[in-house]
Every structure is written in C-alpha cells, then in structure tokens.
mmCIF file with all atom_site columns, C-alpha atoms and ligand atoms in Angstrom:
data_model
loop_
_atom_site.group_PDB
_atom_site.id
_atom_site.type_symbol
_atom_site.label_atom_id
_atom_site.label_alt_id
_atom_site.label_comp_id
_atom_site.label_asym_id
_atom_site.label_entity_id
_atom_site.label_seq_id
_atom_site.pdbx_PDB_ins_code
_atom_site.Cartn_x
_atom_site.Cartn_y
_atom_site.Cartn_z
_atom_site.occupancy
_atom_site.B_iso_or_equiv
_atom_site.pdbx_formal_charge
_atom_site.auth_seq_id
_atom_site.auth_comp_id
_atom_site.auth_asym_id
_atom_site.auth_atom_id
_atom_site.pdbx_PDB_model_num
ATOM   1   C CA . UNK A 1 1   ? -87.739  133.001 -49.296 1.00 0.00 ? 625 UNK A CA 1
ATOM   2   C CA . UNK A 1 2   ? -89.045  130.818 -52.139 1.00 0.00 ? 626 UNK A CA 1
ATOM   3   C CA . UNK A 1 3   ? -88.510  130.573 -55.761 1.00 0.00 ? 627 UNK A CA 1
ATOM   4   C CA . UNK A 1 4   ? -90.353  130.259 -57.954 1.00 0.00 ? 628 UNK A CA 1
ATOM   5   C CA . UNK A 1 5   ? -90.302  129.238 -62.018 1.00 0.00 ? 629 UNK A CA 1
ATOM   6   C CA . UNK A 1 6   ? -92.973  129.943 -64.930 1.00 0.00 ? 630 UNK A CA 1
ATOM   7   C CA . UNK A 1 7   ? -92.295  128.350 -67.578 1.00 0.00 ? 631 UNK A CA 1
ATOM   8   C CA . UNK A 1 8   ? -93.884  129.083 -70.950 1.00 0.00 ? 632 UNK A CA 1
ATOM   9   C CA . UNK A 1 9   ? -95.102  126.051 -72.875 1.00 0.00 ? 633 UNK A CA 1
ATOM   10  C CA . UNK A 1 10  ? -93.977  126.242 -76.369 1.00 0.00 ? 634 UNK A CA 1
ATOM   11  C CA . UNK A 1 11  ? -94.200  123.616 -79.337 1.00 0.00 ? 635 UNK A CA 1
ATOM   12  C CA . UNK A 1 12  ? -92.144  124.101 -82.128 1.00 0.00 ? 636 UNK A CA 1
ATOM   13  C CA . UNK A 1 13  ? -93.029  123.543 -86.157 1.00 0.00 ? 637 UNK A CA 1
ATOM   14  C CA . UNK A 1 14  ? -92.042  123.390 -89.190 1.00 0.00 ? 638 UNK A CA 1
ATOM   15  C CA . UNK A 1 15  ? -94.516  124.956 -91.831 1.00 0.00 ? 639 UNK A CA 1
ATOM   16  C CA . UNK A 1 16  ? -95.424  121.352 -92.868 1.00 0.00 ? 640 UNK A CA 1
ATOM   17  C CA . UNK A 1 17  ? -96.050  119.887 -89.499 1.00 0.00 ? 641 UNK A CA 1
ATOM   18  C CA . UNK A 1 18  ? -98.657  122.285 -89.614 1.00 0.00 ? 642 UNK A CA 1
ATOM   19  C CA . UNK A 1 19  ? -102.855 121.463 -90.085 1.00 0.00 ? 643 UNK A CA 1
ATOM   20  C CA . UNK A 1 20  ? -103.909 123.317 -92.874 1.00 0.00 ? 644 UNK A CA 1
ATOM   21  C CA . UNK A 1 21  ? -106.161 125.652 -90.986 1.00 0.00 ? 645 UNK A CA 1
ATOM   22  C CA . UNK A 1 22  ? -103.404 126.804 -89.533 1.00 0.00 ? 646 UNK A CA 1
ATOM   23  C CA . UNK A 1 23  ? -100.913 126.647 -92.556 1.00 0.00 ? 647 UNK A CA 1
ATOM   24  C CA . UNK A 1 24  ? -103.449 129.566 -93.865 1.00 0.00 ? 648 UNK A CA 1
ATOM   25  C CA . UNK A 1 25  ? -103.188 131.457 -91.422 1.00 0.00 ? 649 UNK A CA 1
ATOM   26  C CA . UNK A 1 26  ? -99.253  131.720 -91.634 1.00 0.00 ? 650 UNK A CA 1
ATOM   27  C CA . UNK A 1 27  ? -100.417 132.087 -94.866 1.00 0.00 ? 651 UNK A CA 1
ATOM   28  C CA . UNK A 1 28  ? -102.052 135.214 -93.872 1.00 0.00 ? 652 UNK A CA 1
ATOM   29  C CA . UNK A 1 29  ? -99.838  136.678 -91.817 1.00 0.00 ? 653 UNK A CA 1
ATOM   30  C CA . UNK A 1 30  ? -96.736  136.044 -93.951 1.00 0.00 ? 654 UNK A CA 1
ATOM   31  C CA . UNK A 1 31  ? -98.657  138.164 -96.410 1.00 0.00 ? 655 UNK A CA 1
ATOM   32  C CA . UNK A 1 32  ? -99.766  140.799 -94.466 1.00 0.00 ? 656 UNK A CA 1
ATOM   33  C CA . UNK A 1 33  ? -96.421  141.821 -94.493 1.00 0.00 ? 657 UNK A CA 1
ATOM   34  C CA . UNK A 1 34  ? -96.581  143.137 -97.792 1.00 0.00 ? 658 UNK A CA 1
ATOM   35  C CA . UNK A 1 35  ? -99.195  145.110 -96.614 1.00 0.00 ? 659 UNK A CA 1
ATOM   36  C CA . UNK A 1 36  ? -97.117  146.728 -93.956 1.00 0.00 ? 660 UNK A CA 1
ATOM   37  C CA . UNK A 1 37  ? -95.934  150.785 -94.104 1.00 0.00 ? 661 UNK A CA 1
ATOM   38  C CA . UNK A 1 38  ? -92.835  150.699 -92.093 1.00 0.00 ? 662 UNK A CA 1
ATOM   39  C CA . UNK A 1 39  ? -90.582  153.134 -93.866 1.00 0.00 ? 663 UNK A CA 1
ATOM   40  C CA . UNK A 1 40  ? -89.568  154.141 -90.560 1.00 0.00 ? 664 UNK A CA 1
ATOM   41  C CA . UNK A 1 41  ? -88.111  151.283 -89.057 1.00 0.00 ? 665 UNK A CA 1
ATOM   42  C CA . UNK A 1 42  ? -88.228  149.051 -92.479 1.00 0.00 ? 666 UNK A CA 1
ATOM   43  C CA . UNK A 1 43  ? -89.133  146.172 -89.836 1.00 0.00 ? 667 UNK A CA 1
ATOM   44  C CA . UNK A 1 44  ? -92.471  144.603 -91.594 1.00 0.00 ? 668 UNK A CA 1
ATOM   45  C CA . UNK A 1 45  ? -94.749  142.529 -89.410 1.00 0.00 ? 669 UNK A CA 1
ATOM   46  C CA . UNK A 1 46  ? -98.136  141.098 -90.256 1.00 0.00 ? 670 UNK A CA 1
ATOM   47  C CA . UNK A 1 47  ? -100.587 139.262 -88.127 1.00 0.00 ? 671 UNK A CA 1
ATOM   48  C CA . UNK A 1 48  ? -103.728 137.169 -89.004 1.00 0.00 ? 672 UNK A CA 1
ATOM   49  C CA . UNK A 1 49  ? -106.726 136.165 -86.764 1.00 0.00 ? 673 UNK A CA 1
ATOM   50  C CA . UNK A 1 50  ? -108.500 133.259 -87.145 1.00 0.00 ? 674 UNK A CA 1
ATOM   51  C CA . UNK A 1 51  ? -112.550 134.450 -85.561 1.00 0.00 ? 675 UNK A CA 1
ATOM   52  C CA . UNK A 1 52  ? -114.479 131.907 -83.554 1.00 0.00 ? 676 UNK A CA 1
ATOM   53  C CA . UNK A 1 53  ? -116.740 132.021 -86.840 1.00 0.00 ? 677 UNK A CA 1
ATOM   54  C CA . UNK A 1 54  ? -113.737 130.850 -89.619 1.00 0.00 ? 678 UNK A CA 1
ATOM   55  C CA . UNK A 1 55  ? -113.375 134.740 -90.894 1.00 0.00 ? 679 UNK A CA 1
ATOM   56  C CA . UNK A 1 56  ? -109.543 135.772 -90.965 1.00 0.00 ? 680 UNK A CA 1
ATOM   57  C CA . UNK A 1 57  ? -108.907 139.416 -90.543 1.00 0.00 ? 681 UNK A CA 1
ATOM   58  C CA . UNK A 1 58  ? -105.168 140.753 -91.116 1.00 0.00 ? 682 UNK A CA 1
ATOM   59  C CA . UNK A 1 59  ? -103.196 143.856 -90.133 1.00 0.00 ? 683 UNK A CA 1
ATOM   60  C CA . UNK A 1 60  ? -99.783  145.186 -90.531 1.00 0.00 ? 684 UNK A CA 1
ATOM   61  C CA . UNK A 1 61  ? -97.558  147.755 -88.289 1.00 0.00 ? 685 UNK A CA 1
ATOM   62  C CA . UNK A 1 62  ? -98.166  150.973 -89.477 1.00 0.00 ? 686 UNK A CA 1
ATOM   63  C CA . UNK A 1 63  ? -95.899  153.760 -88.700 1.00 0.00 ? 687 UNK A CA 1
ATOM   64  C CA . UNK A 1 64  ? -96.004  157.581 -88.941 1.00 0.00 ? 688 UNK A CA 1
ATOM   65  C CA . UNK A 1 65  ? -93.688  160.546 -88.741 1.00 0.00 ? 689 UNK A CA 1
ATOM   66  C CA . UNK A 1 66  ? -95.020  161.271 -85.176 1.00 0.00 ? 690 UNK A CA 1
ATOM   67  C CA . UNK A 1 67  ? -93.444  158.038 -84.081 1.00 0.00 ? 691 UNK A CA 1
ATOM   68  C CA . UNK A 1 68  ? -95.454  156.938 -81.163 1.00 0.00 ? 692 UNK A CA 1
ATOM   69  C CA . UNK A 1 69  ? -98.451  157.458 -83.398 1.00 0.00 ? 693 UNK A CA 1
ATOM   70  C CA . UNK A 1 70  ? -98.121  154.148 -85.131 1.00 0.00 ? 694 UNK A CA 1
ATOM   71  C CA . UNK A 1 71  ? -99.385  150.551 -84.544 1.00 0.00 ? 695 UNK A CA 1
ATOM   72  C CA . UNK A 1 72  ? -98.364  147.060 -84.267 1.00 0.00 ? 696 UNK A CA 1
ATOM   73  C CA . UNK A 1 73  ? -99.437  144.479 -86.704 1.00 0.00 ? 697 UNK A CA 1
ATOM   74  C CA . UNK A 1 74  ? -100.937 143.117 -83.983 1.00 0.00 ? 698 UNK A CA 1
ATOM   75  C CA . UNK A 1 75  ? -102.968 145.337 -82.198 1.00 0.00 ? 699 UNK A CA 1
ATOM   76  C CA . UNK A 1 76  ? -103.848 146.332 -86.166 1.00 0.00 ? 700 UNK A CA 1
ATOM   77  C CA . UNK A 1 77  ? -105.459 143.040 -86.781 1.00 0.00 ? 701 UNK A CA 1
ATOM   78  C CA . UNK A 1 78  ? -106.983 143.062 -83.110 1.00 0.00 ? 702 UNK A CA 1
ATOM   79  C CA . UNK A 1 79  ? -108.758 146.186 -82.630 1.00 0.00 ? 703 UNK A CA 1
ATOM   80  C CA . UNK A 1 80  ? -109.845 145.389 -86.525 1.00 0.00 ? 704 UNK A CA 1
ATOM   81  C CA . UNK A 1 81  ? -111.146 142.417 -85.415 1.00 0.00 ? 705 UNK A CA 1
ATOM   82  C CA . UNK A 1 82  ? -112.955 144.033 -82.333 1.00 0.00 ? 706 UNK A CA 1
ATOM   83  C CA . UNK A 1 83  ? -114.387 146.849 -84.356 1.00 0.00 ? 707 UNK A CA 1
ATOM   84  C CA . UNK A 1 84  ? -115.304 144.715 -87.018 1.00 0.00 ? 708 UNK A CA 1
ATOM   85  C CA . UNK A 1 85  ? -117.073 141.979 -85.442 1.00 0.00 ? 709 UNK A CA 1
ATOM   86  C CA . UNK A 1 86  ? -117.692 142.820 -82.009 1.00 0.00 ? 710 UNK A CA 1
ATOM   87  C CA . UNK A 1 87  ? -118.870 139.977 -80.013 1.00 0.00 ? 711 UNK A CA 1
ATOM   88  C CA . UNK A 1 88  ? -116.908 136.610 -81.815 1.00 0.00 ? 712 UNK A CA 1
ATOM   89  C CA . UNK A 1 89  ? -114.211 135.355 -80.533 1.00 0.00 ? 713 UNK A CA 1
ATOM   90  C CA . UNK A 1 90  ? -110.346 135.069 -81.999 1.00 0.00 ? 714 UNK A CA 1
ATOM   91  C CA . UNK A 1 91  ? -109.971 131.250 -81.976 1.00 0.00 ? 715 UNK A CA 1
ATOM   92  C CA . UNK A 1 92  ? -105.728 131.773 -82.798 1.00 0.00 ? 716 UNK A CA 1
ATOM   93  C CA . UNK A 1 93  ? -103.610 134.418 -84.314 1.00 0.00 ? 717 UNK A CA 1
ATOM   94  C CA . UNK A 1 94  ? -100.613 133.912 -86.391 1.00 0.00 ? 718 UNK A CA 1
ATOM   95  C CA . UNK A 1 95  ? -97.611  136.840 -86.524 1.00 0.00 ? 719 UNK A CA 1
ATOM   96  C CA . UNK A 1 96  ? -95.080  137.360 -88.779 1.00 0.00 ? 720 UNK A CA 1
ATOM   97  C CA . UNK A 1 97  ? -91.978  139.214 -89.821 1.00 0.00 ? 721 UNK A CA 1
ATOM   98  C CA . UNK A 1 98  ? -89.462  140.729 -92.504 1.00 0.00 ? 722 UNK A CA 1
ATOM   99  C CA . UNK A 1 99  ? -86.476  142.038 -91.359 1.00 0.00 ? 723 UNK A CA 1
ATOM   100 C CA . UNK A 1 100 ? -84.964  145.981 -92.664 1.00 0.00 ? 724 UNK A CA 1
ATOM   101 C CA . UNK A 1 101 ? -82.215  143.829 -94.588 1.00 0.00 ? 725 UNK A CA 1
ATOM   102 C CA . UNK A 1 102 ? -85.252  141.986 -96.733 1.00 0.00 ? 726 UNK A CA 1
ATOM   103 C CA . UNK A 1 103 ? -86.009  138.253 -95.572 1.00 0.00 ? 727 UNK A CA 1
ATOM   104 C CA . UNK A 1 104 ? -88.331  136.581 -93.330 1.00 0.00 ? 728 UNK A CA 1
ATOM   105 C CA . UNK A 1 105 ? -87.115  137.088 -88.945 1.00 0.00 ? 729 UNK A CA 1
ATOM   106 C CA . UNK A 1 106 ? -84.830  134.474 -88.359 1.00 0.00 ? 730 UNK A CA 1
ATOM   107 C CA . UNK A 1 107 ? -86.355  133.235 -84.965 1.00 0.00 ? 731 UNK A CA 1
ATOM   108 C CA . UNK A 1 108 ? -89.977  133.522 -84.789 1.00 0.00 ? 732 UNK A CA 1
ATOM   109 C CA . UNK A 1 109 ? -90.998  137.080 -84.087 1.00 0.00 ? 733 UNK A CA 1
ATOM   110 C CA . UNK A 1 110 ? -91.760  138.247 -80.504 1.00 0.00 ? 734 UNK A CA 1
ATOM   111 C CA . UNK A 1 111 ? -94.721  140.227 -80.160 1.00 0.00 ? 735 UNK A CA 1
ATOM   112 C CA . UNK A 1 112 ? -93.819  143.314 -78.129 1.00 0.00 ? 736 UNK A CA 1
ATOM   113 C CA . UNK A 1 113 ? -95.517  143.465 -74.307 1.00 0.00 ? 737 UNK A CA 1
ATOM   114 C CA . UNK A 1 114 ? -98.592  146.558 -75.267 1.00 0.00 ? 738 UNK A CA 1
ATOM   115 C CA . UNK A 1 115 ? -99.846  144.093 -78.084 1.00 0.00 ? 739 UNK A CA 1
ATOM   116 C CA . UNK A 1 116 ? -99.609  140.713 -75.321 1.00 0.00 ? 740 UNK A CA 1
ATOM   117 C CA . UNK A 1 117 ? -101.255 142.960 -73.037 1.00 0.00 ? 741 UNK A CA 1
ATOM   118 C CA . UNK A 1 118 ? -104.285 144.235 -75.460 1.00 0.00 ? 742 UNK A CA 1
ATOM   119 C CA . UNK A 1 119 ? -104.410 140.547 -77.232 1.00 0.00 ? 743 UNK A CA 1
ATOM   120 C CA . UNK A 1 120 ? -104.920 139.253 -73.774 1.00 0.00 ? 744 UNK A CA 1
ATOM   121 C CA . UNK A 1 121 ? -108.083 141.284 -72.873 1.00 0.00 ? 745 UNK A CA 1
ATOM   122 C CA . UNK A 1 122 ? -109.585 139.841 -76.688 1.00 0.00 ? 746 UNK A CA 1
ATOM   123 C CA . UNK A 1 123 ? -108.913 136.293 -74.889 1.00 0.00 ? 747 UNK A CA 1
ATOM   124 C CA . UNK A 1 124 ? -110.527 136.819 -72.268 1.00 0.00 ? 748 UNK A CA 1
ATOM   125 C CA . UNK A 1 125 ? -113.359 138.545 -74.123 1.00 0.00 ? 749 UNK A CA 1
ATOM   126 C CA . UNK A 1 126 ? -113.508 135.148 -76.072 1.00 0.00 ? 750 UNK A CA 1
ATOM   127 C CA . UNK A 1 127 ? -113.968 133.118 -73.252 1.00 0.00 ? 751 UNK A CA 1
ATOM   128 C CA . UNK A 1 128 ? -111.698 130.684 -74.017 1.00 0.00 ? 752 UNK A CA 1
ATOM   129 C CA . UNK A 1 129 ? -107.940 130.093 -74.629 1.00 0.00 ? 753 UNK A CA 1
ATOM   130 C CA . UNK A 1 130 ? -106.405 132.096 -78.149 1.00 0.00 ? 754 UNK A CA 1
ATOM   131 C CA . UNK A 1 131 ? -103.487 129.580 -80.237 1.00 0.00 ? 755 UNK A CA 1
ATOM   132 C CA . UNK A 1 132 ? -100.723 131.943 -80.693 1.00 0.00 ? 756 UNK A CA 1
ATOM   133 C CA . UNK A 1 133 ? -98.721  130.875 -83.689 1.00 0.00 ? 757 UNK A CA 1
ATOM   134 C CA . UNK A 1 134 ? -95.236  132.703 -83.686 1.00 0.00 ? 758 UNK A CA 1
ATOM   135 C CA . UNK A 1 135 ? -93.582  132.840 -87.047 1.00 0.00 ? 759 UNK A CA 1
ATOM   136 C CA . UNK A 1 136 ? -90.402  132.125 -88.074 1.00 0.00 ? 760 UNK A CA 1
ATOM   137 C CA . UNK A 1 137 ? -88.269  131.454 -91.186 1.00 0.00 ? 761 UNK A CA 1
ATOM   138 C CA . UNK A 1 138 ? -87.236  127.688 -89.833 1.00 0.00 ? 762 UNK A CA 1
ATOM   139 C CA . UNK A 1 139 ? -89.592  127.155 -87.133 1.00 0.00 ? 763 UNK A CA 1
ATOM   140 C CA . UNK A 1 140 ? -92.917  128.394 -86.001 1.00 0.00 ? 764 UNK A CA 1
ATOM   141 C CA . UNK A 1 141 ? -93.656  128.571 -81.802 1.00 0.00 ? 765 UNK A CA 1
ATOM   142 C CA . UNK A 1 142 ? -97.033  127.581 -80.739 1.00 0.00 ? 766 UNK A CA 1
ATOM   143 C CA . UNK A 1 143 ? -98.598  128.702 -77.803 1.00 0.00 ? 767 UNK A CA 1
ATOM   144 C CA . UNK A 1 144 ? -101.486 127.504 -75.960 1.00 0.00 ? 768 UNK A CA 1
ATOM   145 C CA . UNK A 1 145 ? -103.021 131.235 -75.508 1.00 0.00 ? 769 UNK A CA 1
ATOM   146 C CA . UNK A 1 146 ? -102.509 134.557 -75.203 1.00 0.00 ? 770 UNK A CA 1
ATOM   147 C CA . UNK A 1 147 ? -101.849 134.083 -71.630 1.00 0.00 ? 771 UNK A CA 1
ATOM   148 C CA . UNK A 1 148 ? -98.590  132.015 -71.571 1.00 0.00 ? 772 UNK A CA 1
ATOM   149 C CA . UNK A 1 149 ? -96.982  134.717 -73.628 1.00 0.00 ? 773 UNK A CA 1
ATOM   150 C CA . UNK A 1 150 ? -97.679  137.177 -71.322 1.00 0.00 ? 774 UNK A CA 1
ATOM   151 C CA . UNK A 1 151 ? -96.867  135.376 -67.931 1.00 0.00 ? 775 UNK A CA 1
ATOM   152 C CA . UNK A 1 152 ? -97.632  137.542 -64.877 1.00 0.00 ? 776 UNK A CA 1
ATOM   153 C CA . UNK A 1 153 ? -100.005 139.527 -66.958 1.00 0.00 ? 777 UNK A CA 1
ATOM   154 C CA . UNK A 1 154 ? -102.111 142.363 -65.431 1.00 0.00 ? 778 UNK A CA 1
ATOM   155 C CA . UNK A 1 155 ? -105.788 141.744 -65.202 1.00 0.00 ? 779 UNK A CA 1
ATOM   156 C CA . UNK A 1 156 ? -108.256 144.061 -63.872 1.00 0.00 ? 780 UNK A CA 1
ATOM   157 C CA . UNK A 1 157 ? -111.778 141.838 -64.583 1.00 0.00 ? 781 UNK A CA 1
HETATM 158 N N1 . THU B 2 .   ? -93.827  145.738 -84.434 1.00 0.00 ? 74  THU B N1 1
HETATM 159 C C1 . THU B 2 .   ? -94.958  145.034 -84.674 1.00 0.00 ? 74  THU B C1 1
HETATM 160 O O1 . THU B 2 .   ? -95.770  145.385 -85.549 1.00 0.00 ? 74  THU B O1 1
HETATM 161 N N2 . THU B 2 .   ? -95.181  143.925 -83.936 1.00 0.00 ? 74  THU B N2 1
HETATM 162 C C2 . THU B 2 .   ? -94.318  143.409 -83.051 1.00 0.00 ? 74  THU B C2 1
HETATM 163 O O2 . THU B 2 .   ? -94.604  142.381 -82.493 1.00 0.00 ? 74  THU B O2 1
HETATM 164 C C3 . THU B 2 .   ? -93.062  144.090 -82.765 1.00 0.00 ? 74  THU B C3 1
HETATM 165 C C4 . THU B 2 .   ? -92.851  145.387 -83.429 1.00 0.00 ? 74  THU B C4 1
HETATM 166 C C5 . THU B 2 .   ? -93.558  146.906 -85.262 1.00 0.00 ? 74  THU B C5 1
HETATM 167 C C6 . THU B 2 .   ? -93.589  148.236 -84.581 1.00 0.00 ? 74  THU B C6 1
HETATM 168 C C7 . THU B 2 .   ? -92.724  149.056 -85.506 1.00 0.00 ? 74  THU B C7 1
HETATM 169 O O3 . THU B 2 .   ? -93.507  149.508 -86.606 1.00 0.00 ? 74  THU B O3 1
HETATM 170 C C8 . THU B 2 .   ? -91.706  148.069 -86.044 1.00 0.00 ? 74  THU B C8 1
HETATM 171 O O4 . THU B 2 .   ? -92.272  146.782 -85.812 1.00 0.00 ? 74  THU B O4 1
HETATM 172 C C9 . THU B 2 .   ? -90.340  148.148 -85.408 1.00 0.00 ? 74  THU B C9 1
HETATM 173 O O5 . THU B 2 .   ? -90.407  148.085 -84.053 1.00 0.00 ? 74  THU B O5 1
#
C-alpha cells in the first residue's frame, strides 16, 4: 500500500492585493448577490465570469418551490455564458456570498461539487486553465483552475 496526498494550491488575498481586472470581477460577483432569489434558503451567492474576449457575464442562485428545481450562482453564470457566447473561453470566475443572517460568508465561499463538476467541462472547453477567485469577507482564495478545486475530477473526453 501507498499513500498518496493532493494538495490544492491556494493563494490567499486581500481585496487590495488584488489587480484591478480582477478587483472587478469581485466586483461583479459581490453584486450579483443582490441579484440573487433565495427566499428559500436566504443563502445569496453570485458569480462573475471573466470571457476569453474581456465580456463579464453574472448569475445568481435561483431557487424555486420545487426545490431541486433551482440553480447555483454558478452554474447560472456558466451555462449563461455557454448559451450566450458559445465558443469563447472563461479566462477566471469570481464567486461570492451573503449569509441568511445578512453579511458577506465569513470564509470564502465553497462552490458546491455539481457546479466544480459543470465549471470544469467550460475549462476544458476553453482550452486552457480557468482563475478561480473564491470570495470572502477577509480574504479571497485563488486558484489556478477549475481543476484544482475539483481534485480527482471525472472526465469523460
Ligand atoms: N449555492 C450556490 O449558488 N452556490 C454555491 O456554491 C453553493 C450553494 C446556492 C444553492 C442554494 O440556492 C443556496 O446556495 C443554499 O444552498
């Protein structure tokens, strides 16, 4: 028997340590909460994508009374993204937060595993590695790509 450890590579920021491209696009996703309809679980999340071409598209969860009927911010933004502008590629995607008792998530928000599994197949359709900026109310997590959030990940192509 071996073992074995994957580790994920994270970088942590504060807001400021930022570029500004990327202050945006917290920006974006910080307001895309506002945008959110979560009366559900009153958890709002937003997400932003930045496109290969500079274009940022936004979603927010959106929930129904038929609860397995709703979406993730994330997969929101991404099959927006997809059905919007079909062959460019995300260059890095920002996600944010607000908690049911009113303020921005603590620890940067972790994207649940359906949205790293359908955020995955628009990396690979981009053909190169997605940022993955992970917001929270101190510090923001960057990722390298899609991929190291998602370690082990199934691929089929
Ligand atoms: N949610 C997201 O939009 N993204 C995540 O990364 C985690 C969870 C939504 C789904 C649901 O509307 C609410 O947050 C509570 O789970």
């Amino acid at each position: 028997m071996k073992e074995k450890e994957i580790a994920i590579p994270v970088r942590v920021y504060s807001y400021d340590e930022l570029e500004a491209a990327d202050r945006k696009l917290v920006d974006a996703a910080r307001e895309a909460t506002g945008r959110s309809y979560a009366p559900y679980s009153k958890f709002r999340v937003g997400a932003a994508i930045r496109l290969d071409n500079g274009q940022v598209v936004t979603g927010s969860n959106q929930e129904n009374a038929a609860f397995p009927s709703g979406t993730c911010a994330e997969r929101t933004a991404c099959y927006y993204a997809g059905s919007k502008y079909p062959s460019v590629g995300f260059e890095a995607l920002a996600v944010s937060a607000v908690t049911p008792a009113g303020g921005e998530i603590e620890e940067p928000v972790a994207p649940c595993g359906a949205c790293r599994q359908a955020l995955l197949e628009y990396e690979k359709l981009s053909g190169h590695p997605v940022r993955v900026l992970l917001v929270g109310k101190e510090a923001i997590y960057e990722l390298p790509s899609v991929k190291s959030l998602l370690p082990l990940a199934f691929t089929e192509f």
